[in-house]
Amino acid sequence: GEDEVDRYKNDLYARQVVPIGKSTITLSGRANNHESVDSKLTYDVAVAIPVQFMTFHSHYGTGFRSQSLYELSGAFLTSFGRFEVGNEELEPEESTSWDAGVTMATPLGKLGVTYFENEIEHRIEFVGSSYANLDSLYEVSGIEAFHEIAFTPDLSIRTSMTKTYQEGLLDIPQDQYSAVATWKHGKILARASWYYMGDQRIGVFNLNTFETDVIGQSGRNVVDLYLSYKALKDVTFFMKADNLLDENYTEAAFRTPGATFIGGVEVKF
């Protein structure tokens, strides 16, 4: 019936690592074959060059994202009836990206910084009351940095930051910071994580107007805890607390759960 929609999608992926002395070049390619659009070949080239206590790295690649079923044919029911949000006329997204950076091994731990840029053509967004391709080129750039240090053989801490630049940035905070402390001793693993996401603009669908409203969301601190015990080779007992501070925020226009506590056992077969 009209509510049944299907599309086939097949990808063929290949990757080759080429060592040149202590340096490496990584070549990869993907053939994208989708029922409703022309086939597309994408590629990625990455290099890593160690120089004494530093490693310089860079990559350049192309990307392709075909339209999802929901973006093409999505709909939902309201008190007014069936509401169509899909768009069969959508074009796939195409992108190019590159980055360059350096990692360093120092007596104070491992440090790294990377600059990145990304450009997307025909970006698919929910505009007004349905999905559409943006006319303008979507350009985003930023800086990522991290520091990792092992205080003992059992205890390590990794901190990181990401600063993203883009005019009218939506659904992504410009500033992100994190710190993760990991303690592993024998069969016990404990991890405490802190994440800070700065102020951001988010898109929320308005059921009264059937259009997308852009609203502001304040920065938030998210704390997660995790503890596990590996009783047997393939059996691990665990418990965790997510969003321990019970922050109220949204991700990708959906409200996230409040403080959540989970315990269980993981069995590998």
GROMACS .gro file of C-alpha atoms in nm:
model
  269
    1GLY     CA    1   0.000   0.000   0.000
    2GLU     CA    2   0.096   0.367   0.012
    3ASP     CA    3   0.265   0.315   0.352
    4GLU     CA    4   0.503   0.051   0.218
    5VAL     CA    5   0.820   0.189   0.061
    6ASP     CA    6   1.148   0.013  -0.012
    7ARG     CA    7   1.479   0.101  -0.175
    8TYR     CA    8   1.790  -0.106  -0.229
    9LYS     CA    9   2.135   0.027  -0.147
   10ASN     CA   10   2.466  -0.152  -0.203
   11ASP     CA   11   2.817  -0.031  -0.119
   12LEU     CA   12   3.152  -0.180  -0.216
   13TYR     CA   13   3.445  -0.071   0.001
   14ALA     CA   14   3.820  -0.118  -0.048
   15ARG     CA   15   4.116  -0.007   0.168
   16GLN     CA   16   4.492  -0.035   0.127
   17VAL     CA   17   4.766   0.073   0.368
   18VAL     CA   18   5.097   0.155   0.199
   19PRO     CA   19   5.402   0.174   0.429
   20ILE     CA   20   5.687   0.400   0.315
   21GLY     CA   21   5.967   0.369   0.566
   22LYS     CA   22   5.814   0.470   0.899
   23SER     CA   23   5.540   0.668   0.723
   24THR     CA   24   5.211   0.530   0.596
   25ILE     CA   25   4.965   0.624   0.325
   26THR     CA   26   4.612   0.488   0.356
   27LEU     CA   27   4.400   0.472   0.041
   28SER     CA   28   4.032   0.388   0.053
   29GLY     CA   29   3.742   0.401  -0.187
   30ARG     CA   30   3.372   0.325  -0.185
   31ALA     CA   31   3.132   0.258  -0.470
   32ASN     CA   32   2.782   0.370  -0.370
   33ASN     CA   33   2.493   0.212  -0.559
   34HIS     CA   34   2.142   0.334  -0.470
   35GLU     CA   35   1.816   0.252  -0.642
   36SER     CA   36   1.691   0.608  -0.682
   37VAL     CA   37   2.013   0.796  -0.770
   38ASP     CA   38   2.313   0.751  -0.994
   39SER     CA   39   2.603   0.543  -0.862
   40LYS     CA   40   2.884   0.741  -0.702
   41LEU     CA   41   3.250   0.668  -0.630
   42THR     CA   42   3.411   0.833  -0.328
   43TYR     CA   43   3.769   0.816  -0.203
   44ASP     CA   44   3.993   0.909   0.089
   45VAL     CA   45   4.370   0.957   0.115
   46ALA     CA   46   4.540   0.978   0.456
   47VAL     CA   47   4.908   1.014   0.544
   48ALA     CA   48   5.096   0.981   0.873
   49ILE     CA   49   5.460   1.092   0.899
   50PRO     CA   50   5.651   1.033   1.226
   51VAL     CA   51   5.935   1.275   1.303
   52GLN     CA   52   6.114   1.205   1.631
   53PHE     CA   53   5.855   1.243   1.911
   54MET     CA   54   5.589   1.385   1.676
   55THR     CA   55   5.359   1.242   1.411
   56PHE     CA   56   5.219   1.470   1.143
   57HIS     CA   57   4.895   1.351   0.986
   58SER     CA   58   4.653   1.470   0.721
   59HIS     CA   59   4.371   1.342   0.507
   60TYR     CA   60   4.157   1.448   0.212
   61GLY     CA   61   3.840   1.273   0.114
   62THR     CA   62   3.507   1.290  -0.064
   63GLY     CA   63   3.173   1.173   0.071
   64PHE     CA   64   2.828   1.082  -0.050
   65ARG     CA   65   2.505   1.032   0.146
   66SER     CA   66   2.197   0.904  -0.029
   67GLN     CA   67   1.856   1.008   0.089
   68SER     CA   68   1.701   0.799   0.365
   69LEU     CA   69   1.361   0.635   0.322
   70TYR     CA   70   1.207   0.875   0.571
   71GLU     CA   71   1.354   1.179   0.394
   72LEU     CA   72   1.209   1.053   0.067
   73SER     CA   73   0.871   0.919   0.179
   74GLY     CA   74   0.827   1.003   0.548
   75ALA     CA   75   0.490   1.083   0.698
   76PHE     CA   76   0.320   1.087   1.038
   77LEU     CA   77  -0.035   1.098   1.170
   78THR     CA   78  -0.183   1.393   1.355
   79SER     CA   79  -0.532   1.482   1.473
   80PHE     CA   80  -0.573   1.651   1.133
   81GLY     CA   81  -0.483   1.334   0.943
   82ARG     CA   82  -0.178   1.210   0.757
   83PHE     CA   83   0.103   1.466   0.723
   84GLU     CA   84   0.367   1.413   0.451
   85VAL     CA   85   0.721   1.529   0.524
   86GLY     CA   86   0.914   1.325   0.265
   87ASN     CA   87   1.036   1.467  -0.063
   88GLU     CA   88   1.087   1.236  -0.363
   89GLU     CA   89   1.273   1.516  -0.547
   90LEU     CA   90   1.567   1.523  -0.303
   91GLU     CA   91   1.920   1.500  -0.437
   92PRO     CA   92   2.190   1.311  -0.244
   93GLU     CA   93   2.444   1.501  -0.035
   94GLU     CA   94   2.803   1.523  -0.163
   95SER     CA   95   3.094   1.642   0.048
   96THR     CA   96   3.466   1.706   0.056
   97SER     CA   97   3.672   1.724   0.373
   98TRP     CA   98   4.030   1.761   0.481
   99ASP     CA   99   4.227   1.792   0.800
  100ALA     CA  100   4.585   1.834   0.917
  101GLY     CA  101   4.737   1.797   1.258
  102VAL     CA  102   5.011   1.667   1.482
  103THR     CA  103   5.036   1.435   1.782
  104MET     CA  104   5.325   1.451   2.027
  105ALA     CA  105   5.455   1.208   2.289
  106THR     CA  106   5.593   1.412   2.579
  107PRO     CA  107   5.690   1.346   2.944
  108LEU     CA  108   5.358   1.512   3.035
  109GLY     CA  109   5.155   1.273   2.823
  110LYS     CA  110   5.030   1.250   2.467
  111LEU     CA  111   4.911   1.572   2.303
  112GLY     CA  112   4.736   1.633   1.974
  113VAL     CA  113   4.576   1.912   1.773
  114THR     CA  114   4.394   1.896   1.440
  115TYR     CA  115   4.239   2.158   1.210
  116PHE     CA  116   3.952   2.041   0.988
  117GLU     CA  117   3.726   2.171   0.713
  118ASN     CA  118   3.416   2.016   0.557
  119GLU     CA  119   3.196   2.126   0.267
  120ILE     CA  120   2.858   1.971   0.183
  121GLU     CA  121   2.662   2.028  -0.138
  122HIS     CA  122   2.285   1.968  -0.151
  123ARG     CA  123   2.270   1.928   0.228
  124ILE     CA  124   1.938   1.775   0.333
  125GLU     CA  125   1.755   1.961   0.609
  126PHE     CA  126   1.401   1.978   0.742
  127VAL     CA  127   1.294   2.315   0.601
  128GLY     CA  128   0.951   2.457   0.674
  129SER     CA  129   0.729   2.149   0.672
  130SER     CA  130   0.930   1.894   0.470
  131TYR     CA  131   1.278   1.781   0.380
  132ALA     CA  132   1.465   1.984   0.118
  133ASN     CA  133   1.812   2.038  -0.026
  134LEU     CA  134   1.981   2.358   0.085
  135ASP     CA  135   2.078   2.584  -0.206
  136SER     CA  136   2.388   2.722  -0.037
  137LEU     CA  137   2.712   2.535   0.020
  138TYR     CA  138   2.731   2.414   0.380
  139GLU     CA  139   3.079   2.492   0.511
  140VAL     CA  140   3.211   2.406   0.856
  141SER     CA  141   3.559   2.420   1.005
  142GLY     CA  142   3.712   2.382   1.346
  143ILE     CA  143   3.990   2.271   1.576
  144GLU     CA  144   4.015   1.954   1.784
  145ALA     CA  145   4.272   1.898   2.059
  146PHE     CA  146   4.335   1.633   2.322
  147HIS     CA  147   4.569   1.545   2.608
  148GLU     CA  148   4.611   1.195   2.748
  149ILE     CA  149   4.822   1.100   3.047
  150ALA     CA  150   4.872   0.780   3.246
  151PHE     CA  151   4.933   0.855   3.614
  152THR     CA  152   4.981   0.486   3.697
  153PRO     CA  153   4.960   0.163   3.493
  154ASP     CA  154   4.597   0.143   3.610
  155LEU     CA  155   4.481   0.507   3.594
  156SER     CA  156   4.467   0.738   3.291
  157ILE     CA  157   4.284   1.061   3.208
  158ARG     CA  158   4.200   1.196   2.864
  159THR     CA  159   4.077   1.551   2.808
  160SER     CA  160   3.962   1.693   2.476
  161MET     CA  161   3.805   1.999   2.318
  162THR     CA  162   3.638   2.079   1.988
  163LYS     CA  163   3.562   2.428   1.860
  164THR     CA  164   3.342   2.443   1.551
  165TYR     CA  165   3.299   2.745   1.324
  166GLN     CA  166   3.005   2.788   1.090
  167GLU     CA  167   2.769   3.078   1.029
  168GLY     CA  168   2.427   2.987   1.160
  169LEU     CA  169   2.550   2.662   1.317
  170LEU     CA  170   2.249   2.444   1.394
  171ASP     CA  171   2.217   2.136   1.621
  172ILE     CA  172   2.591   2.140   1.699
  173PRO     CA  173   2.741   2.340   1.987
  174GLN     CA  174   3.033   2.561   1.894
  175ASP     CA  175   3.224   2.458   2.206
  176GLN     CA  176   3.261   2.103   2.337
  177TYR     CA  177   3.487   1.980   2.617
  178SER     CA  178   3.532   1.642   2.781
  179ALA     CA  179   3.735   1.459   3.044
  180VAL     CA  180   3.736   1.082   3.088
  181ALA     CA  181   3.913   0.908   3.377
  182THR     CA  182   3.967   0.533   3.338
  183TRP     CA  183   4.086   0.293   3.609
  184LYS     CA  184   4.150  -0.071   3.516
  185HIS     CA  185   4.282  -0.316   3.770
  186GLY     CA  186   4.267  -0.686   3.702
  187LYS     CA  187   3.909  -0.777   3.621
  188ILE     CA  188   3.767  -0.443   3.733
  189LEU     CA  189   3.707  -0.147   3.501
  190ALA     CA  190   3.580   0.189   3.627
  191ARG     CA  191   3.520   0.499   3.417
  192ALA     CA  192   3.399   0.850   3.500
  193SER     CA  193   3.315   1.083   3.211
  194TRP     CA  194   3.232   1.453   3.200
  195TYR     CA  195   3.110   1.629   2.886
  196TYR     CA  196   3.032   1.995   2.839
  197MET     CA  197   2.838   2.112   2.534
  198GLY     CA  198   2.807   2.488   2.499
  199ASP     CA  199   2.511   2.703   2.397
  200GLN     CA  200   2.361   2.605   2.064
  201ARG     CA  201   2.071   2.660   1.827
  202ILE     CA  202   1.842   2.364   1.763
  203GLY     CA  203   1.559   2.299   1.520
  204VAL     CA  204   1.230   2.179   1.672
  205PHE     CA  205   0.922   2.079   1.474
  206ASN     CA  206   0.617   2.284   1.576
  207LEU     CA  207   0.297   2.075   1.564
  208ASN     CA  208   0.086   2.391   1.570
  209THR     CA  209   0.237   2.551   1.260
  210PHE     CA  210   0.384   2.234   1.100
  211GLU     CA  211   0.712   2.416   1.051
  212THR     CA  212   1.055   2.401   1.211
  213ASP     CA  213   1.129   2.658   1.482
  214VAL     CA  214   1.487   2.749   1.572
  215ILE     CA  215   1.534   2.795   1.946
  216GLY     CA  216   1.832   2.841   2.175
  217GLN     CA  217   1.957   2.575   2.413
  218SER     CA  218   2.183   2.655   2.707
  219GLY     CA  219   2.508   2.472   2.765
  220ARG     CA  220   2.499   2.162   2.981
  221ASN     CA  221   2.728   1.939   3.185
  222VAL     CA  222   2.673   1.566   3.143
  223VAL     CA  223   2.833   1.317   3.383
  224ASP     CA  224   2.836   0.939   3.321
  225LEU     CA  225   2.971   0.661   3.544
  226TYR     CA  226   3.053   0.301   3.449
  227LEU     CA  227   3.174   0.002   3.652
  228SER     CA  228   3.227  -0.355   3.535
  229TYR     CA  229   3.367  -0.683   3.662
  230LYS     CA  230   3.484  -0.953   3.419
  231ALA     CA  231   3.383  -1.268   3.605
  232LEU     CA  232   3.473  -1.506   3.322
  233LYS     CA  233   3.637  -1.480   2.981
  234ASP     CA  234   3.302  -1.415   2.810
  235VAL     CA  235   3.091  -1.294   3.105
  236THR     CA  236   3.101  -0.935   3.237
  237PHE     CA  237   2.878  -0.783   3.503
  238PHE     CA  238   2.827  -0.408   3.475
  239MET     CA  239   2.636  -0.111   3.607
  240LYS     CA  240   2.628   0.245   3.483
  241ALA     CA  241   2.470   0.581   3.545
  242ASP     CA  242   2.405   0.808   3.246
  243ASN     CA  243   2.334   1.181   3.278
  244LEU     CA  244   2.392   1.161   3.652
  245LEU     CA  245   2.320   1.533   3.698
  246ASP     CA  246   1.978   1.488   3.536
  247GLU     CA  247   2.038   1.757   3.272
  248ASN     CA  248   1.739   1.845   3.052
  249TYR     CA  249   1.845   1.888   2.688
  250THR     CA  250   1.778   1.772   2.333
  251GLU     CA  251   1.991   1.602   2.069
  252ALA     CA  252   1.891   1.599   1.700
  253ALA     CA  253   1.563   1.768   1.803
  254PHE     CA  254   1.472   1.483   2.041
  255ARG     CA  255   1.463   1.518   2.419
  256THR     CA  256   1.719   1.295   2.590
  257PRO     CA  257   1.638   1.084   2.898
  258GLY     CA  258   1.710   1.223   3.242
  259ALA     CA  259   1.930   1.043   3.493
  260THR     CA  260   1.935   0.674   3.397
  261PHE     CA  261   2.068   0.380   3.599
  262ILE     CA  262   2.131   0.043   3.435
  263GLY     CA  263   2.281  -0.284   3.555
  264GLY     CA  264   2.325  -0.612   3.376
  265VAL     CA  265   2.543  -0.889   3.248
  266GLU     CA  266   2.711  -0.914   2.909
  267VAL     CA  267   2.769  -1.260   2.764
  268LYS     CA  268   2.973  -1.316   2.447
  269PHE     CA  269   2.910  -1.623   2.237
   0.00000   0.00000   0.00000
